[in-house]
Short mmCIF file of N, CA and C in Angstrom, two decimals:
data_model
loop_
_atom_site.label_atom_id
_atom_site.label_comp_id
_atom_site.label_asym_id
_atom_site.label_seq_id
_atom_site.Cartn_x
_atom_site.Cartn_y
_atom_site.Cartn_z
N UNK A 1 16.03 4.39 -48.32
CA UNK A 1 17.20 3.72 -47.79
C UNK A 1 16.78 2.33 -47.31
N UNK A 2 17.48 1.28 -47.74
CA UNK A 2 17.13 -0.07 -47.30
C UNK A 2 17.41 -0.27 -45.80
N UNK A 3 16.66 -1.17 -45.21
CA UNK A 3 16.86 -1.51 -43.80
C UNK A 3 18.18 -2.24 -43.64
N UNK A 4 19.05 -1.78 -42.71
CA UNK A 4 20.34 -2.46 -42.53
C UNK A 4 20.16 -3.86 -41.95
N UNK A 5 21.14 -4.70 -42.22
CA UNK A 5 21.12 -6.08 -41.73
C UNK A 5 22.13 -6.23 -40.59
N UNK A 6 21.67 -6.78 -39.48
CA UNK A 6 22.50 -7.04 -38.31
C UNK A 6 22.97 -8.49 -38.36
N UNK A 7 24.27 -8.68 -38.49
CA UNK A 7 24.86 -10.02 -38.51
C UNK A 7 25.69 -10.18 -37.24
N UNK A 8 25.42 -11.22 -36.49
CA UNK A 8 26.12 -11.45 -35.23
C UNK A 8 26.91 -12.74 -35.30
N UNK A 9 27.93 -12.82 -34.48
CA UNK A 9 28.74 -14.05 -34.44
C UNK A 9 27.95 -15.17 -33.78
N UNK A 10 28.48 -16.35 -33.89
CA UNK A 10 27.85 -17.52 -33.28
C UNK A 10 27.85 -17.43 -31.75
N UNK A 11 28.68 -16.56 -31.19
CA UNK A 11 28.74 -16.40 -29.74
C UNK A 11 27.53 -15.66 -29.19
N UNK A 12 26.80 -14.96 -30.02
CA UNK A 12 25.62 -14.23 -29.57
C UNK A 12 24.51 -15.22 -29.22
N UNK A 13 23.84 -14.97 -28.12
CA UNK A 13 22.71 -15.80 -27.70
C UNK A 13 21.43 -15.07 -28.08
N UNK A 14 20.63 -15.67 -28.95
CA UNK A 14 19.41 -15.04 -29.42
C UNK A 14 18.24 -15.91 -29.00
N UNK A 15 17.30 -15.29 -28.28
CA UNK A 15 16.14 -16.00 -27.76
C UNK A 15 14.89 -15.29 -28.26
N UNK A 16 13.96 -16.03 -28.83
CA UNK A 16 12.70 -15.45 -29.28
C UNK A 16 11.56 -16.00 -28.44
N UNK A 17 10.58 -15.15 -28.20
CA UNK A 17 9.41 -15.54 -27.44
C UNK A 17 8.23 -14.72 -27.97
N UNK A 18 7.42 -15.36 -28.79
CA UNK A 18 6.30 -14.64 -29.39
C UNK A 18 6.79 -13.53 -30.30
N UNK A 19 6.46 -12.29 -29.95
CA UNK A 19 6.88 -11.16 -30.77
C UNK A 19 8.07 -10.42 -30.18
N UNK A 20 8.78 -11.03 -29.23
CA UNK A 20 9.95 -10.41 -28.59
C UNK A 20 11.22 -11.19 -28.92
N UNK A 21 12.33 -10.47 -28.96
CA UNK A 21 13.64 -11.06 -29.19
C UNK A 21 14.59 -10.52 -28.13
N UNK A 22 15.36 -11.40 -27.51
CA UNK A 22 16.39 -10.99 -26.56
C UNK A 22 17.73 -11.44 -27.14
N UNK A 23 18.65 -10.49 -27.25
CA UNK A 23 19.97 -10.77 -27.81
C UNK A 23 21.00 -10.52 -26.72
N UNK A 24 21.77 -11.55 -26.38
CA UNK A 24 22.83 -11.43 -25.38
C UNK A 24 24.18 -11.51 -26.08
N UNK A 25 25.03 -10.53 -25.81
CA UNK A 25 26.35 -10.46 -26.44
C UNK A 25 27.39 -10.09 -25.38
N UNK A 26 28.66 -10.21 -25.74
CA UNK A 26 29.74 -9.80 -24.84
C UNK A 26 29.66 -8.29 -24.60
N UNK A 27 29.92 -7.84 -23.37
CA UNK A 27 29.75 -6.42 -23.04
C UNK A 27 30.53 -5.44 -23.92
N UNK A 28 31.73 -5.77 -24.32
CA UNK A 28 32.52 -4.82 -25.11
C UNK A 28 32.91 -5.40 -26.46
N UNK A 29 32.18 -6.42 -26.88
CA UNK A 29 32.50 -7.08 -28.14
C UNK A 29 31.92 -6.37 -29.35
N UNK A 30 32.28 -6.85 -30.52
CA UNK A 30 31.81 -6.25 -31.77
C UNK A 30 30.30 -6.34 -31.90
N UNK A 31 29.70 -7.45 -31.44
CA UNK A 31 28.24 -7.60 -31.51
C UNK A 31 27.53 -6.50 -30.73
N UNK A 32 28.02 -6.20 -29.54
CA UNK A 32 27.43 -5.15 -28.71
C UNK A 32 27.51 -3.80 -29.42
N UNK A 33 28.67 -3.51 -30.00
CA UNK A 33 28.85 -2.24 -30.69
C UNK A 33 27.97 -2.15 -31.95
N UNK A 34 27.83 -3.27 -32.65
CA UNK A 34 26.99 -3.29 -33.86
C UNK A 34 25.53 -3.02 -33.49
N UNK A 35 25.05 -3.65 -32.41
CA UNK A 35 23.66 -3.43 -31.99
C UNK A 35 23.48 -1.99 -31.51
N UNK A 36 24.45 -1.45 -30.78
CA UNK A 36 24.37 -0.06 -30.31
C UNK A 36 24.28 0.91 -31.48
N UNK A 37 25.02 0.65 -32.55
CA UNK A 37 24.94 1.51 -33.74
C UNK A 37 23.56 1.44 -34.38
N UNK A 38 22.98 0.24 -34.44
CA UNK A 38 21.63 0.08 -35.00
C UNK A 38 20.62 0.81 -34.14
N UNK A 39 20.77 0.68 -32.81
CA UNK A 39 19.85 1.33 -31.87
C UNK A 39 19.94 2.85 -32.02
N UNK A 40 21.15 3.38 -32.14
CA UNK A 40 21.34 4.83 -32.30
C UNK A 40 20.75 5.33 -33.61
N UNK A 41 20.69 4.46 -34.60
CA UNK A 41 20.13 4.84 -35.90
C UNK A 41 18.64 4.62 -36.01
N UNK A 42 17.95 4.39 -34.91
CA UNK A 42 16.51 4.21 -34.92
C UNK A 42 16.05 2.83 -34.53
N UNK A 43 16.95 1.85 -34.56
CA UNK A 43 16.64 0.53 -34.05
C UNK A 43 16.04 -0.46 -35.04
N UNK A 44 15.56 0.00 -36.19
CA UNK A 44 14.97 -0.94 -37.14
C UNK A 44 16.07 -1.59 -37.96
N UNK A 45 16.02 -2.92 -38.03
CA UNK A 45 17.02 -3.64 -38.82
C UNK A 45 16.51 -5.05 -39.11
N UNK A 46 17.22 -5.71 -39.99
CA UNK A 46 16.95 -7.11 -40.28
C UNK A 46 17.97 -7.92 -39.50
N UNK A 47 17.51 -8.87 -38.72
CA UNK A 47 18.38 -9.73 -37.93
C UNK A 47 18.64 -11.01 -38.70
N UNK A 48 19.89 -11.25 -39.06
CA UNK A 48 20.28 -12.47 -39.75
C UNK A 48 20.84 -13.42 -38.71
N UNK A 49 20.11 -14.52 -38.48
CA UNK A 49 20.52 -15.51 -37.48
C UNK A 49 20.39 -16.88 -38.12
N UNK A 50 21.53 -17.51 -38.36
CA UNK A 50 21.51 -18.78 -39.09
C UNK A 50 21.02 -18.53 -40.51
N UNK A 51 19.95 -19.20 -40.90
CA UNK A 51 19.39 -18.99 -42.23
C UNK A 51 18.08 -18.20 -42.17
N UNK A 52 17.79 -17.58 -41.01
CA UNK A 52 16.56 -16.80 -40.85
C UNK A 52 16.86 -15.32 -40.90
N UNK A 53 16.01 -14.59 -41.59
CA UNK A 53 16.11 -13.14 -41.68
C UNK A 53 14.81 -12.57 -41.14
N UNK A 54 14.89 -11.79 -40.06
CA UNK A 54 13.72 -11.28 -39.37
C UNK A 54 13.83 -9.77 -39.22
N UNK A 55 12.75 -9.06 -39.53
CA UNK A 55 12.72 -7.62 -39.34
C UNK A 55 12.40 -7.34 -37.87
N UNK A 56 13.28 -6.58 -37.19
CA UNK A 56 13.09 -6.29 -35.77
C UNK A 56 13.23 -4.79 -35.52
N UNK A 57 12.74 -4.37 -34.36
CA UNK A 57 12.92 -3.00 -33.85
C UNK A 57 13.57 -3.14 -32.48
N UNK A 58 14.82 -2.71 -32.35
CA UNK A 58 15.51 -2.75 -31.06
C UNK A 58 14.91 -1.66 -30.18
N UNK A 59 14.45 -2.04 -28.98
CA UNK A 59 13.74 -1.08 -28.14
C UNK A 59 14.46 -0.70 -26.86
N UNK A 60 15.32 -1.57 -26.34
CA UNK A 60 16.01 -1.19 -25.09
C UNK A 60 17.22 -2.08 -24.82
N UNK A 61 18.08 -1.55 -23.96
CA UNK A 61 19.25 -2.28 -23.46
C UNK A 61 19.05 -2.47 -21.98
N UNK A 62 19.16 -3.71 -21.51
CA UNK A 62 19.07 -4.01 -20.08
C UNK A 62 20.39 -4.61 -19.63
N UNK A 63 20.83 -4.22 -18.44
CA UNK A 63 22.08 -4.77 -17.89
C UNK A 63 21.85 -5.29 -16.48
N UNK A 64 20.61 -5.64 -16.15
CA UNK A 64 20.26 -6.13 -14.81
C UNK A 64 21.09 -7.33 -14.39
N UNK A 65 21.34 -8.25 -15.31
CA UNK A 65 22.04 -9.48 -14.98
C UNK A 65 23.56 -9.35 -15.11
N UNK A 66 24.04 -8.16 -15.41
CA UNK A 66 25.47 -7.95 -15.59
C UNK A 66 25.89 -7.95 -17.04
N UNK A 67 25.43 -8.94 -17.80
CA UNK A 67 25.72 -8.98 -19.24
C UNK A 67 24.65 -8.18 -19.98
N UNK A 68 25.04 -7.48 -21.04
CA UNK A 68 24.04 -6.70 -21.77
C UNK A 68 23.02 -7.58 -22.46
N UNK A 69 21.75 -7.18 -22.37
CA UNK A 69 20.66 -7.84 -23.06
C UNK A 69 19.95 -6.78 -23.89
N UNK A 70 19.95 -6.95 -25.18
CA UNK A 70 19.23 -6.05 -26.07
C UNK A 70 17.85 -6.65 -26.32
N UNK A 71 16.82 -5.87 -26.12
CA UNK A 71 15.45 -6.33 -26.31
C UNK A 71 14.89 -5.69 -27.58
N UNK A 72 14.20 -6.50 -28.35
CA UNK A 72 13.62 -6.04 -29.62
C UNK A 72 12.24 -6.66 -29.81
N UNK A 73 11.46 -6.05 -30.68
CA UNK A 73 10.16 -6.60 -31.06
C UNK A 73 10.20 -6.96 -32.53
N UNK A 74 9.44 -7.97 -32.87
CA UNK A 74 9.37 -8.43 -34.27
C UNK A 74 8.27 -7.68 -34.97
#
């Protein structure tokens, strides 16, 4: 089975730092639900952001700051 591709709207904030990725999305928006589905399916996916395609593993959801932050490793 091919690795699914995660496509997010321009409203998603994606920050990379070394081998980590932080994705910030609206709490009840389609982006949040799409990431939750990927996480429930094992977390491995290809992240399409702009013209970059990166293989990531979603590892956790943090809500410390109020807005959901999905953390992944490259």
